[in-house]
mmCIF file of C-alpha atoms in Angstrom:
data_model
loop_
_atom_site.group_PDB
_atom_site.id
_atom_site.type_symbol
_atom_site.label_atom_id
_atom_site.label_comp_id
_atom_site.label_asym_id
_atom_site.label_seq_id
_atom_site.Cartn_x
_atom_site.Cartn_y
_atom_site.Cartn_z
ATOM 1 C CA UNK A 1 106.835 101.890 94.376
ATOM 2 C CA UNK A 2 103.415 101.628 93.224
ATOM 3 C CA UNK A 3 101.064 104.715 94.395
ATOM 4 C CA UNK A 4 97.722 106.238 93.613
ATOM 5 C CA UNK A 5 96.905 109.935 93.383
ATOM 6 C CA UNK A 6 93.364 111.317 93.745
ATOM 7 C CA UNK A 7 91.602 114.561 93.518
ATOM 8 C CA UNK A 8 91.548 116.398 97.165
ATOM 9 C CA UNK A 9 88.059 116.833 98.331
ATOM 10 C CA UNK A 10 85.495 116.958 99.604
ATOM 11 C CA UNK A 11 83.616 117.427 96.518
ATOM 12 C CA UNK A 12 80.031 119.156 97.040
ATOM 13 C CA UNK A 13 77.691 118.906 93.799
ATOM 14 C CA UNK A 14 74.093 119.887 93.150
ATOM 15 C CA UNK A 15 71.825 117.087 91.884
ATOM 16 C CA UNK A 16 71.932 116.287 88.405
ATOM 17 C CA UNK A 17 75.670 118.017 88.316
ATOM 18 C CA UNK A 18 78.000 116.194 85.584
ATOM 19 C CA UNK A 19 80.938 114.708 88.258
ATOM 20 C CA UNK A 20 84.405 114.292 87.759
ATOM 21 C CA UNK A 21 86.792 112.028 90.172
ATOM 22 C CA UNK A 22 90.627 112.618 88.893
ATOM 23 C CA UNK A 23 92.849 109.235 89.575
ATOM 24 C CA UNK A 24 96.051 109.115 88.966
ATOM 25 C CA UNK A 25 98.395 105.942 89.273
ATOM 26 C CA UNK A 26 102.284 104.970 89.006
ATOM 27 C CA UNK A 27 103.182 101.607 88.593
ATOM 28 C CA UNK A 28 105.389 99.449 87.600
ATOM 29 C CA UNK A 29 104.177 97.461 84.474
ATOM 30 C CA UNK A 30 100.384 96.883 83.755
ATOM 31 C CA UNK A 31 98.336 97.150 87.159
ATOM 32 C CA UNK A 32 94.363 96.439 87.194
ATOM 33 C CA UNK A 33 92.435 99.814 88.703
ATOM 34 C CA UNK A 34 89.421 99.648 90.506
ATOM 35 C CA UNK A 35 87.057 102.816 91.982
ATOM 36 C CA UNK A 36 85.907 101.579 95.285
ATOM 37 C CA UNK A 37 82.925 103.220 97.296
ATOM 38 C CA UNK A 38 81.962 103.697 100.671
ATOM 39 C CA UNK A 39 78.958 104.650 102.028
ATOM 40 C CA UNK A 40 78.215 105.906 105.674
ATOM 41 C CA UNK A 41 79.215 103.504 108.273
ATOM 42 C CA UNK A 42 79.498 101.204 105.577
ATOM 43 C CA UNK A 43 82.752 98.662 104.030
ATOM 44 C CA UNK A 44 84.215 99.455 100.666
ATOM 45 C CA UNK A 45 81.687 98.177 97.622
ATOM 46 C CA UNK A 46 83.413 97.714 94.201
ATOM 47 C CA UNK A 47 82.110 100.474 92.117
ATOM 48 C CA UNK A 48 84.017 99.320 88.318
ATOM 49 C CA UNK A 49 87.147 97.998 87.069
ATOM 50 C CA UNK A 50 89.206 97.890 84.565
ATOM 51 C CA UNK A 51 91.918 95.067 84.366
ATOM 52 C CA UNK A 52 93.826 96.319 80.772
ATOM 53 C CA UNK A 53 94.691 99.617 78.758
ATOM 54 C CA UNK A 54 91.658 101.206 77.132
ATOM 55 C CA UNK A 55 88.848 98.831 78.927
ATOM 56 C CA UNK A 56 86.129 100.922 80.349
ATOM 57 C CA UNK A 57 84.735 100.088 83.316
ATOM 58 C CA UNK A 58 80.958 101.299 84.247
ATOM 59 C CA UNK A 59 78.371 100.348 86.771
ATOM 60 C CA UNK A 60 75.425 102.342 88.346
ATOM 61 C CA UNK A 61 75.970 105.724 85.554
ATOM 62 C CA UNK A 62 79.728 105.580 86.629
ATOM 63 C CA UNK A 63 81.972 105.347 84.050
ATOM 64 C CA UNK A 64 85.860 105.471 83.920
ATOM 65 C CA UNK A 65 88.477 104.791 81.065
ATOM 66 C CA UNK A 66 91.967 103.191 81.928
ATOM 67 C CA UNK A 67 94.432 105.710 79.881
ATOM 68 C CA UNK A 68 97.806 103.732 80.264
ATOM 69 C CA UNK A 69 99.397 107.059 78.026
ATOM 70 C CA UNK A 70 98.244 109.462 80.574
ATOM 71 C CA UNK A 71 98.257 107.024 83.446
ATOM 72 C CA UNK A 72 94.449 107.769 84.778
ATOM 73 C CA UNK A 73 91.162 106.341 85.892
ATOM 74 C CA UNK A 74 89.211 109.373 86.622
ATOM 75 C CA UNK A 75 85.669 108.504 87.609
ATOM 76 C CA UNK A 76 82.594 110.454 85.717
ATOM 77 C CA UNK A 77 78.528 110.327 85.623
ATOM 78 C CA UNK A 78 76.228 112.174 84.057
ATOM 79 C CA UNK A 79 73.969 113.592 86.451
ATOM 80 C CA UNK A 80 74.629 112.220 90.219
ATOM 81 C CA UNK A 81 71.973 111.648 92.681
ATOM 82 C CA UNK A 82 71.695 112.338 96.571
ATOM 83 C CA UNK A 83 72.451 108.719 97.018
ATOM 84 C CA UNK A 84 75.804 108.613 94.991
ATOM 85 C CA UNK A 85 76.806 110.812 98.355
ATOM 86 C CA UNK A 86 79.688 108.589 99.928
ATOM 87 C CA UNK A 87 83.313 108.293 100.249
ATOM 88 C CA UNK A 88 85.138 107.253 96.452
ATOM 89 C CA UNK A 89 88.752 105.291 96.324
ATOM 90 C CA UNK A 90 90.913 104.995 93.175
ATOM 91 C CA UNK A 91 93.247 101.895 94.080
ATOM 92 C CA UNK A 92 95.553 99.925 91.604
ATOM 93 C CA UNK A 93 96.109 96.242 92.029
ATOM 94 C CA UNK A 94 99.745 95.433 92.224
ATOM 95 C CA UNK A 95 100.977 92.254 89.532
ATOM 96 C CA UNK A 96 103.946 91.814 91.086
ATOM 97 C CA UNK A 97 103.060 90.839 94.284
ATOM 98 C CA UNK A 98 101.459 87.564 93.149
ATOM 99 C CA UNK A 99 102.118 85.617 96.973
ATOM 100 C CA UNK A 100 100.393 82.301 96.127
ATOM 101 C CA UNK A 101 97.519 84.282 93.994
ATOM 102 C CA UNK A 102 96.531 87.169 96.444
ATOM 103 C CA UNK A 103 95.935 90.547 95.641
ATOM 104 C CA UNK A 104 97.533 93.763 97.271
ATOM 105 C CA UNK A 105 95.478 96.980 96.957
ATOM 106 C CA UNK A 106 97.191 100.597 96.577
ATOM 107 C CA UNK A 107 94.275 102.715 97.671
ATOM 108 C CA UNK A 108 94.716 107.026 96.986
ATOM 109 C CA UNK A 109 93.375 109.203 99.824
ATOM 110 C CA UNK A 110 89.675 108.557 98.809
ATOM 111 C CA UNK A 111 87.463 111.639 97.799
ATOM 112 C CA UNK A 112 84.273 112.698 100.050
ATOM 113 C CA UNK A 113 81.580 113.415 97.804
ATOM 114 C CA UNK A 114 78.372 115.300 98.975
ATOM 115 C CA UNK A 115 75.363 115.870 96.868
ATOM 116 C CA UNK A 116 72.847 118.325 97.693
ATOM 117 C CA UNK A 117 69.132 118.299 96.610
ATOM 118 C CA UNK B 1 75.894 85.330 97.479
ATOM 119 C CA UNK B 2 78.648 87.249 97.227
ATOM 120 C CA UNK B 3 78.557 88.226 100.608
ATOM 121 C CA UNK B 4 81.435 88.851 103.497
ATOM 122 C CA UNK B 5 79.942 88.927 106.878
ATOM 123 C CA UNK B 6 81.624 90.239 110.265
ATOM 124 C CA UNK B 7 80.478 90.223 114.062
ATOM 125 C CA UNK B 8 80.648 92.126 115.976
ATOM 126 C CA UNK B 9 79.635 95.074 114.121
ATOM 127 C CA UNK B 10 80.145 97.070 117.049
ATOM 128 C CA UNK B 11 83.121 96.646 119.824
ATOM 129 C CA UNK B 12 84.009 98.425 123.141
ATOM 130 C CA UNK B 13 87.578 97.231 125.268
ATOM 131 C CA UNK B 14 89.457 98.246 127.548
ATOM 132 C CA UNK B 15 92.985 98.237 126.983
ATOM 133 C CA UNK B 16 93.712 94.823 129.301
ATOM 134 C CA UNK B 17 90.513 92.954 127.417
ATOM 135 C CA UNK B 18 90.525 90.042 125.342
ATOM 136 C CA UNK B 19 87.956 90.099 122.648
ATOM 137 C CA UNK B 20 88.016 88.450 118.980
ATOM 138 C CA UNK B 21 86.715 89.716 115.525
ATOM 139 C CA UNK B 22 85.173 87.469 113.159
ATOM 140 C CA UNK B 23 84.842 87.115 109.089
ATOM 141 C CA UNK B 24 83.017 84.360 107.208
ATOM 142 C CA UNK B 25 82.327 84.311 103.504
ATOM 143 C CA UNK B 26 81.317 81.676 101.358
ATOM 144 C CA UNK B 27 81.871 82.369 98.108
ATOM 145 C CA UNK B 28 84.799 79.720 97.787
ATOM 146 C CA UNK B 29 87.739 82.404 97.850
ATOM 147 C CA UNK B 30 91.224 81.251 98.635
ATOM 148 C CA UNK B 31 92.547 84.400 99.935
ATOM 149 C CA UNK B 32 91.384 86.769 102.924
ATOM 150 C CA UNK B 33 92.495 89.941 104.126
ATOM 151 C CA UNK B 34 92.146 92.026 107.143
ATOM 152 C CA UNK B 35 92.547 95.891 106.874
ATOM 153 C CA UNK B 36 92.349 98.800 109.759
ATOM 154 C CA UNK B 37 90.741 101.786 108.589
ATOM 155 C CA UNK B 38 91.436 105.137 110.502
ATOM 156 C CA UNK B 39 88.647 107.698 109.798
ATOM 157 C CA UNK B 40 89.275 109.906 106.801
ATOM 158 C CA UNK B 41 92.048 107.713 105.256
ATOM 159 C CA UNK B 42 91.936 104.642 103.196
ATOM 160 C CA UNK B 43 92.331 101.188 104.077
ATOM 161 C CA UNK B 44 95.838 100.048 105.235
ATOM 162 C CA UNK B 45 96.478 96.132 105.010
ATOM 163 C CA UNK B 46 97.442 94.239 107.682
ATOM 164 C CA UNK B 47 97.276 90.737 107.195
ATOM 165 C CA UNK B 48 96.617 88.291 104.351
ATOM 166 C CA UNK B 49 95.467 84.862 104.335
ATOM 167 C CA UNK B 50 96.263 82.490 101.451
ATOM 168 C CA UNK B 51 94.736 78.631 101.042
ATOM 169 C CA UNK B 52 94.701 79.138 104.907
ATOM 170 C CA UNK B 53 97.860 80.235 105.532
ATOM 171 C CA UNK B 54 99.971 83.723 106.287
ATOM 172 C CA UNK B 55 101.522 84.622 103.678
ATOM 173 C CA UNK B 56 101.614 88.608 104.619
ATOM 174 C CA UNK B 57 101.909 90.061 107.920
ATOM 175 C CA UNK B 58 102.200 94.257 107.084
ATOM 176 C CA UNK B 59 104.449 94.537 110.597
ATOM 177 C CA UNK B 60 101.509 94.301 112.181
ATOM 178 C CA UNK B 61 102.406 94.857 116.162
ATOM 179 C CA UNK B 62 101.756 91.216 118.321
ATOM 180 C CA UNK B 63 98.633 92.697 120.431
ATOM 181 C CA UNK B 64 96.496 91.789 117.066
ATOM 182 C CA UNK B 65 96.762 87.653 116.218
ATOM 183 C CA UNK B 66 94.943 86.351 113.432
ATOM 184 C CA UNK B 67 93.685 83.016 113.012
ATOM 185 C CA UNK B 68 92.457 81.232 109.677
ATOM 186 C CA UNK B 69 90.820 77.869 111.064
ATOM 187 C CA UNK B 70 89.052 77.007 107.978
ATOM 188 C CA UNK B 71 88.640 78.558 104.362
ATOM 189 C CA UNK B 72 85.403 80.531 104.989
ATOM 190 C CA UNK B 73 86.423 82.011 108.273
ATOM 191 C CA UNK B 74 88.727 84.568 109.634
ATOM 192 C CA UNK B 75 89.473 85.702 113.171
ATOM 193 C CA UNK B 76 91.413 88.681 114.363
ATOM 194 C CA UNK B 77 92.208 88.280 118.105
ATOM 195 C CA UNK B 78 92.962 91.341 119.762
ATOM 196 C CA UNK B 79 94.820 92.003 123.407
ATOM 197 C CA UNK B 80 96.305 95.105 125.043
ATOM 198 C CA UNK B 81 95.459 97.364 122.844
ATOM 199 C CA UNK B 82 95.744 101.038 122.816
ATOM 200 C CA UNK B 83 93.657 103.307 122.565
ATOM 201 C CA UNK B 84 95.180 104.525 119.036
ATOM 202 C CA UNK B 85 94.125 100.775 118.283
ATOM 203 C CA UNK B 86 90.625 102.521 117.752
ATOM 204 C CA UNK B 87 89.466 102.231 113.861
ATOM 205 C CA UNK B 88 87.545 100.101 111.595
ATOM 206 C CA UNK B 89 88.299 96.668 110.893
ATOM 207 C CA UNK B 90 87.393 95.650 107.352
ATOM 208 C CA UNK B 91 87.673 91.792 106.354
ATOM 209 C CA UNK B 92 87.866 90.820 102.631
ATOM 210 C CA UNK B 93 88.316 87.596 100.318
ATOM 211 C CA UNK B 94 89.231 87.167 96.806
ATOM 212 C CA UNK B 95 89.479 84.668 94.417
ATOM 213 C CA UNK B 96 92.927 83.699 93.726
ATOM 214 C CA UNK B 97 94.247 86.382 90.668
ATOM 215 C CA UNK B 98 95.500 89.857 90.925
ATOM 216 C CA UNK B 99 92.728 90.783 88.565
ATOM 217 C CA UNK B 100 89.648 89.829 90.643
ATOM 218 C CA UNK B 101 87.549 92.172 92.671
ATOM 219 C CA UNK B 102 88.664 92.242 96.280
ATOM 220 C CA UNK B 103 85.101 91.855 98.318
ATOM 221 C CA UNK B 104 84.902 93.944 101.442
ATOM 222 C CA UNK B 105 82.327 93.179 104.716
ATOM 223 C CA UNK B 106 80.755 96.088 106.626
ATOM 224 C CA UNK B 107 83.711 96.032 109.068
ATOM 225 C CA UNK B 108 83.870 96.062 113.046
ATOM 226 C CA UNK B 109 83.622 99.695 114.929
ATOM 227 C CA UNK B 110 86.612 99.221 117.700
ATOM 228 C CA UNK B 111 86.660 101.760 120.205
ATOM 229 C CA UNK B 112 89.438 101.212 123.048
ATOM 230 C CA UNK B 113 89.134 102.783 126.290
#
């Protein structure tokens, strides 16, 4: 079946640190991928997407690249902020599952990022 | 407004209660989802709504009934639950389209005594 692999954190940066987020996916055929984020005591917020093979999503000084030869969506910025502190999910959207036009989410573990000042 | 709202944000049962959760959004979607979210892990799917109907019910066990009564509105009606029944509850609604973003509310804090 479909899954989603992500980096184990939790991830503690320094301010201004270049980030990394490694995503992983298998599927079966040509899933969208989304990076999700949640803050404290907060829902999930879509961070970007990307819905086809080398699209780019980027939002907010997040970027990430869908790599359909390598199978990844690993999240980067620049130089993160205290307030990009929060919990970050890698999740695929699977095609096949089209029941009358919904969408099921495969979510990976979700990373816990901390950035200090 | 694209905007999912849920009450209560905050719930406390005991395991014989009867209490409901609610979800409204009104951005037109077609299809509306309810997730549990155990601390540390991701969301898990429970239930998904589609033009007002069930079309997905993730084995959910029978203590947790949800109800679509119109297509801006989601309930979750909850009874007997355990106290492993403790956990977010996150509501979401998409347009219909495997490609669209899936737009989550701020979710209900269950604790069950």
């Amino acid at each position: 079946g479909n899954s989603v692999t992500q980096m184990e954190g939790p991830v503690t940066l320094s301010e201004e640190a270049f980030l990394t987020i490694n995503c992983t996916y298998t599927a079966t055929g040509y899933p969208s991928l989304f990076w999700y984020v949640q803050y404290p005591g907060e829902g999930l917020q879509l961070l970007l997407k990307a819905t086809k093979a080398d699209d780019k999503g980027s939002n907010k000084g997040f970027e990430a690249t869908y790599r359909k030869e390598t199978t990844s969506f690993h999240l980067e910025k620049g130089s993160v902020q205290v307030s990009d502190s929060a919990v970050y999910f890698c999740a695929l959207s699977d095609h096949r599952w089209g029941i009358q036009g919904a969408q099921k989410l495969v979510f990976g573990q979700g990373t816990r990022l901390t950035i200090n000042p | 407004d694209t905007e999912v709202t849920q009450t209560p944000k905050h719930l406390v049962m005991g395991m014989t209660n009867k209490k409901s959760l609610k979800c409204e959004q009104h951005m037109g979607h077609r299809a509306m989802y309810w997730y549990k979210q155990k601390a540390k892990k991701p969301p898990e799917l429970m239930f998904v709504y589609s033009y007002e109907k069930l079309s997905i019910n993730e084995s959910v066990p029978s203590r947790f009934s949800p109800e679509c009564p119109n297509s801006s509105l989601l309930n979750l009606h909850l009874h007997a639950l355990q106290p492993e029944d403790s956990a977010l509850y996150l509501c979401a609604s998409t347009k219909l389209g495997s490609t669209d973003t899936q737009y989550f509310g701020p979710g209900t804090r269950l604790t069950v005594l």
